[in-house]
Coordinates of C-alpha atoms and ligand atoms in Angstrom, one line a residue:
M1 CA 155.1 165.2 149.5
A2 CA 152.5 167.4 151.1
E3 CA 150.4 166.2 154.0
P4 CA 147.3 164.4 152.8
A5 CA 144.1 166.5 152.8
M6 CA 142.0 163.4 153.6
Q7 CA 142.9 159.9 154.8
L8 CA 140.6 156.9 154.9
K9 CA 141.6 154.5 157.6
N10 CA 140.0 151.1 157.4
L11 CA 136.7 152.7 156.6
K12 CA 133.8 150.3 156.8
K13 CA 130.0 150.5 156.6
T14 CA 127.6 147.7 157.3
I15 CA 123.9 148.2 156.6
K16 CA 121.4 145.8 158.0
K17 CA 124.2 143.3 158.8
K18 CA 125.3 143.5 155.2
P19 CA 128.9 144.7 154.6
I20 CA 128.7 147.5 152.0
I21 CA 132.1 149.1 152.5
K22 CA 134.8 146.6 153.5
G23 CA 137.8 148.6 154.8
L24 CA 139.0 151.4 152.6
N25 CA 142.5 152.8 153.1
F26 CA 143.8 155.6 151.0
D27 CA 145.0 159.2 151.1
I28 CA 144.0 162.2 149.0
Y29 CA 146.4 165.1 148.5
P30 CA 145.9 168.9 148.1
G31 CA 145.8 170.0 144.5
E32 CA 144.8 166.7 143.0
V33 CA 141.7 165.5 141.3
F34 CA 141.0 162.0 142.7
G35 CA 138.6 159.9 140.8
F36 CA 136.5 157.3 142.5
L37 CA 135.5 154.8 139.7
G38 CA 133.3 151.8 140.0
P39 CA 130.2 150.2 138.6
N40 CA 126.8 151.1 140.0
G41 CA 126.3 149.6 143.4
A42 CA 130.1 149.5 144.1
G43 CA 129.8 151.7 147.1
K44 CA 130.9 155.1 145.8
T45 CA 128.0 157.2 147.2
T46 CA 128.1 155.3 150.6
T47 CA 131.8 156.1 150.9
I48 CA 131.4 159.7 149.8
R49 CA 128.6 160.2 152.3
M50 CA 130.9 159.1 155.1
M51 CA 133.7 161.3 153.8
A52 CA 131.4 164.3 153.9
G53 CA 130.1 163.5 157.4
L54 CA 126.6 162.7 156.1
M55 CA 126.6 159.1 157.2
K56 CA 127.9 157.3 160.3
M57 CA 130.9 155.0 159.8
T58 CA 130.5 151.5 161.2
E59 CA 134.3 151.1 161.7
G60 CA 137.5 153.0 160.9
D61 CA 137.9 156.7 160.5
V62 CA 138.2 159.5 158.0
I63 CA 141.0 162.0 158.9
I64 CA 140.5 165.5 157.3
Q65 CA 143.4 167.9 157.6
G66 CA 144.7 165.9 160.5
K67 CA 141.3 165.9 162.4
S68 CA 139.3 162.8 163.0
V69 CA 135.7 162.9 161.8
K70 CA 134.8 160.5 164.6
K71 CA 136.4 162.4 167.5
D72 CA 136.5 166.0 166.1
F73 CA 133.5 166.1 163.7
K74 CA 133.1 169.9 163.4
D75 CA 136.8 170.7 163.0
A76 CA 137.2 167.9 160.4
I77 CA 134.0 168.5 158.4
R78 CA 134.5 172.3 158.1
H79 CA 137.2 171.6 155.5
V80 CA 134.8 169.8 153.2
G81 CA 132.5 171.1 150.6
G82 CA 130.4 168.8 148.5
I83 CA 127.5 168.0 146.3
V84 CA 126.3 164.5 147.2
E85 CA 122.7 164.6 146.2
N86 CA 121.5 167.0 143.5
P87 CA 122.0 170.5 144.8
E88 CA 118.6 172.0 145.7
M89 CA 118.4 175.3 143.7
Y90 CA 115.4 177.5 143.5
P91 CA 114.7 177.9 139.8
F92 CA 112.6 181.0 140.3
M93 CA 115.5 182.8 142.0
S94 CA 118.6 184.1 140.3
G95 CA 121.9 182.3 140.8
W96 CA 123.0 185.1 143.1
K97 CA 119.9 184.9 145.3
N98 CA 120.4 181.2 145.6
L99 CA 123.9 181.7 146.8
L100 CA 122.8 184.4 149.2
H101 CA 120.2 182.0 150.6
Y102 CA 122.9 179.4 151.3
S103 CA 125.4 181.9 152.7
R104 CA 122.9 183.1 155.3
M105 CA 122.9 179.6 156.7
M106 CA 126.7 179.7 157.2
P107 CA 128.6 182.0 159.5
G108 CA 131.0 184.6 158.1
I109 CA 130.4 184.4 154.3
S110 CA 131.1 187.8 152.9
K111 CA 129.8 189.3 149.7
E112 CA 133.4 189.3 148.4
R113 CA 133.6 185.5 148.9
M114 CA 130.3 185.1 147.0
E115 CA 131.7 187.1 144.1
E116 CA 134.9 185.1 144.3
V117 CA 133.2 181.7 144.0
V118 CA 131.0 183.0 141.1
A119 CA 134.2 184.0 139.3
L120 CA 135.8 180.6 140.1
V121 CA 133.1 178.8 138.3
G122 CA 132.9 181.4 135.5
L123 CA 129.3 182.4 136.1
E124 CA 129.9 186.2 136.5
K125 CA 127.9 187.1 133.4
R126 CA 124.8 185.0 134.2
I127 CA 124.6 185.1 137.9
K128 CA 121.8 187.6 138.0
E129 CA 119.6 185.4 135.8
K130 CA 117.0 183.0 137.0
V131 CA 118.3 179.5 137.5
S132 CA 115.4 178.2 135.4
K133 CA 117.3 179.8 132.4
Y134 CA 120.5 177.9 133.2
S135 CA 121.7 174.9 131.3
L136 CA 122.3 171.8 133.4
G137 CA 126.1 172.5 133.2
M138 CA 125.6 176.0 134.6
R139 CA 123.4 174.6 137.4
Q140 CA 126.1 172.1 138.2
R141 CA 128.6 175.0 138.4
L142 CA 126.3 177.0 140.6
G143 CA 126.2 173.9 142.9
I144 CA 130.0 173.9 142.9
A145 CA 130.0 177.6 143.7
Q146 CA 127.7 176.9 146.6
A147 CA 129.9 174.1 147.9
L148 CA 132.9 176.4 147.8
L149 CA 131.4 179.3 149.7
H150 CA 133.0 178.4 153.1
N151 CA 136.4 178.0 151.4
P152 CA 136.8 174.2 151.8
S153 CA 140.2 172.6 151.1
I154 CA 138.4 169.5 149.9
L155 CA 135.6 169.4 147.4
I156 CA 133.6 166.2 147.0
L157 CA 131.3 165.7 144.0
D158 CA 129.3 162.5 143.5
E159 CA 128.9 161.8 139.8
P160 CA 129.1 165.5 138.8
T161 CA 128.7 164.9 135.1
N162 CA 125.6 162.7 135.4
G163 CA 123.0 163.9 132.9
L164 CA 125.2 166.6 131.3
D165 CA 125.7 166.8 127.6
P166 CA 129.3 166.7 126.2
A167 CA 129.6 170.5 126.4
G168 CA 128.4 170.5 130.0
I169 CA 130.8 167.8 130.9
R170 CA 133.7 169.8 129.4
E171 CA 132.6 172.8 131.3
V172 CA 132.5 171.1 134.6
R173 CA 135.8 169.3 133.9
R174 CA 137.5 172.6 133.2
Y175 CA 136.4 174.2 136.5
I176 CA 137.3 171.1 138.5
R177 CA 140.8 171.0 137.0
Q178 CA 141.2 174.8 137.6
L179 CA 140.2 174.4 141.3
A180 CA 142.7 171.7 141.9
E181 CA 145.6 173.3 139.9
H182 CA 145.1 177.0 140.8
Q183 CA 143.4 176.9 144.2
G184 CA 145.1 173.8 145.6
V185 CA 141.8 172.2 146.4
A186 CA 141.7 168.4 146.7
V187 CA 138.8 167.4 144.5
I188 CA 137.2 164.0 144.8
V189 CA 134.8 163.0 142.0
S190 CA 133.0 159.7 141.5
S191 CA 131.8 158.2 138.3
H192 CA 131.1 154.9 136.6
I193 CA 132.5 156.2 133.3
L194 CA 136.1 155.5 132.7
S195 CA 136.8 157.8 129.8
E196 CA 135.5 160.8 131.7
M197 CA 137.7 160.0 134.7
E198 CA 140.7 159.7 132.5
M199 CA 140.2 163.2 131.2
M200 CA 139.5 164.8 134.6
C201 CA 141.6 163.0 137.2
D202 CA 145.2 162.8 138.3
R203 CA 144.6 159.5 140.1
I204 CA 141.8 157.0 139.9
G205 CA 140.9 154.6 142.6
I206 CA 138.7 151.7 141.4
I207 CA 136.1 150.3 143.8
K208 CA 134.1 147.1 143.4
N209 CA 131.8 145.5 145.9
G210 CA 133.0 147.9 148.6
E211 CA 136.7 147.2 148.2
L212 CA 139.4 149.2 146.6
I213 CA 140.9 147.2 143.8
T214 CA 143.7 149.5 142.7
I215 CA 144.8 153.1 142.5
Q216 CA 146.3 154.2 139.1
T217 CA 148.1 157.4 138.2
V218 CA 146.5 158.6 135.0
K219 CA 149.6 160.1 133.5
D220 CA 151.5 156.9 133.9
T221 CA 149.0 154.9 132.1
V222 CA 148.4 157.4 129.3
Q223 CA 152.0 157.9 128.5
Q224 CA 152.6 154.7 126.7
T225 CA 156.1 154.1 127.9
D226 CA 155.3 150.4 128.3
R227 CA 155.8 147.9 125.6
N228 CA 153.8 147.9 122.4
E229 CA 153.4 145.0 120.0
L230 CA 154.2 145.9 116.4
H231 CA 152.6 143.6 113.9
L232 CA 154.2 143.6 110.5
E233 CA 153.1 141.9 107.3
V234 CA 156.3 141.3 105.2
D235 CA 157.5 138.7 102.8
E236 CA 160.7 136.8 103.7
T237 CA 159.8 136.7 107.4
E238 CA 162.9 134.7 108.3
K239 CA 165.2 137.2 106.7
V240 CA 163.5 140.1 108.5
K241 CA 163.8 138.2 111.8
G242 CA 167.5 138.0 111.1
Y243 CA 167.7 141.8 110.7
L244 CA 165.8 142.4 113.8
K245 CA 168.0 140.1 115.8
E246 CA 171.0 141.9 114.4
W247 CA 169.6 145.2 115.7
G248 CA 169.1 143.7 119.1
N249 CA 165.5 142.8 118.9
E250 CA 165.4 139.3 120.1
D251 CA 161.7 139.3 121.1
V252 CA 160.1 138.4 117.7
K253 CA 157.2 136.0 117.1
T254 CA 155.4 134.9 114.0
E255 CA 151.6 134.7 114.1
N256 CA 149.2 134.2 111.2
G257 CA 151.9 135.3 108.8
Y258 CA 152.6 138.5 110.8
L259 CA 155.8 139.2 112.5
I260 CA 155.2 140.4 116.1
I261 CA 157.9 142.6 117.6
S262 CA 157.8 143.9 121.2
V263 CA 159.0 147.6 121.1
T264 CA 158.6 150.9 122.9
R265 CA 156.7 153.6 121.1
E266 CA 159.9 155.4 120.2
Q267 CA 161.3 152.3 118.5
I268 CA 158.3 151.9 116.1
P269 CA 159.4 154.5 113.4
V270 CA 163.0 153.4 113.8
V271 CA 162.3 149.8 113.1
I272 CA 160.1 150.6 110.1
R273 CA 162.7 153.0 108.6
Q274 CA 165.5 150.4 109.0
L275 CA 163.5 147.7 107.3
V276 CA 162.5 150.0 104.4
E277 CA 166.2 150.9 104.0
K278 CA 167.0 147.1 103.8
G279 CA 164.6 146.9 100.9
V280 CA 161.9 144.9 102.8
N281 CA 158.4 145.3 101.4
I282 CA 156.0 146.1 104.2
Y283 CA 152.4 145.4 103.4
G284 CA 150.9 146.2 106.7
A285 CA 151.8 147.6 110.1
N286 CA 149.7 147.6 113.2
V287 CA 150.4 148.6 116.8
H288 CA 148.7 147.0 119.7
H289 CA 149.0 148.3 123.2
S290 CA 147.3 147.6 126.4
T291 CA 145.1 150.6 127.1
L292 CA 143.9 151.9 130.4
E293 CA 140.5 150.5 129.5
D294 CA 141.9 147.0 129.0
K295 CA 143.6 147.2 132.3
F296 CA 140.3 148.3 134.0
L297 CA 138.3 145.6 132.3
D298 CA 140.9 143.1 133.5
L299 CA 140.5 144.4 137.0
I300 CA 136.8 144.8 137.3
G301 CA 135.4 142.5 134.7
E302 CA 133.8 142.9 131.3
G303 CA 130.6 144.8 131.1
A304 CA 131.1 146.4 134.5
I305 CA 131.7 149.9 133.2
E306 CA 130.2 151.7 130.2
Ligands
LIG401 N1 120.3 152.6 152.9 C1 120.7 151.5 152.3 N2 120.2 150.3 152.7 C2 120.5 149.1 152.2 N3 121.5 149.0 151.2 C3 122.0 150.1 150.8 C4 121.7 151.4 151.3 N4 122.4 152.3 150.7 C5 123.2 151.7 149.8 N5 123.0 150.3 149.8 C6 123.6 149.3 149.0 O1 125.0 149.5 149.1 C7 125.7 149.2 147.9 C8 126.5 150.4 147.4 O2 125.6 151.5 147.1 P1 126.1 152.9 146.6 O3 127.1 153.4 147.6 O4 124.9 153.7 146.3 O5 126.9 152.5 145.3 P2 127.4 153.5 144.0 O6 127.2 154.9 144.5 O7 128.7 153.0 143.7 O8 126.5 153.1 142.9 C9 124.6 148.8 146.9 O9 124.5 147.5 146.9 C10 123.3 149.4 147.6 O10 122.2 148.6 147.2
LIG402 MG1 126.2 156.5 143.6

């Protein structure tokens, strides 16, 4: 595996004697979109501010491309681009003028680089228009373009889809995925909305009360390779149980008149076909599987996420 782009080492923050972040340890890799998911007040923004060098750590360290933020601040932070608070854009200026304004505050940003970031977020056609004419999604993309100007290998976005309509969310999601997949950027996004994170991220770290509860790989949980419960309504349940046993399916229960069989997704059509071939009348068939959402709710508690 590649070297991590960013490492959190026992990262802690205490504000007015109150522990807010209680020792975070995890690594983020180049080319991945890492989601930081948790209910409001969980500590996402506080963590992100420390990752981006905007807030002092109380304890621990953040290592960026091998450099310690504590000991080597400038060398570490130069790899990071981010939008933590709402990006300040001047609505009366064009997108291009806004970028120019920012690039003047940073050394060595060429016009070519500006054109490159505009293309990266797909704003070529509208960049000469005033920002006041932009949709919220376009403004968000301009913010991302600005954050990318100095060619960071890590991009940090705190709740980037907040306030966007579904089309805007799709837009931002597409550019975030593209940056990770085609530019190898490590993208860290935070959100309190699970469904969004599932669509955008490769891995999701769940934070609650300043502690990391788990890190889940999205692909693993979405591919339902785990067991499903097949609920079947049939007559002659005992006879059907016998068939299932014969076919090697020992794990059969009866509940409220339903037969409940534990199967993989691939086995579902096979079992149904075999039963039909045996002349069994099937009045109903339902599949229950533990979704990512169930897992999250188990982990962080009902009502904690929208
Ligand atoms: N400057 C501050 N002073 C006191 N408490 C703070 C401060 N900033 C954040 N907190 C507290 O820290 C916790 C985490 O906040 P935050 O990082 O903003 O969470 P999130 O971004 O996940 O919603 C909250 O309980 C919040 O009230
Ligand atoms: Mg926040």
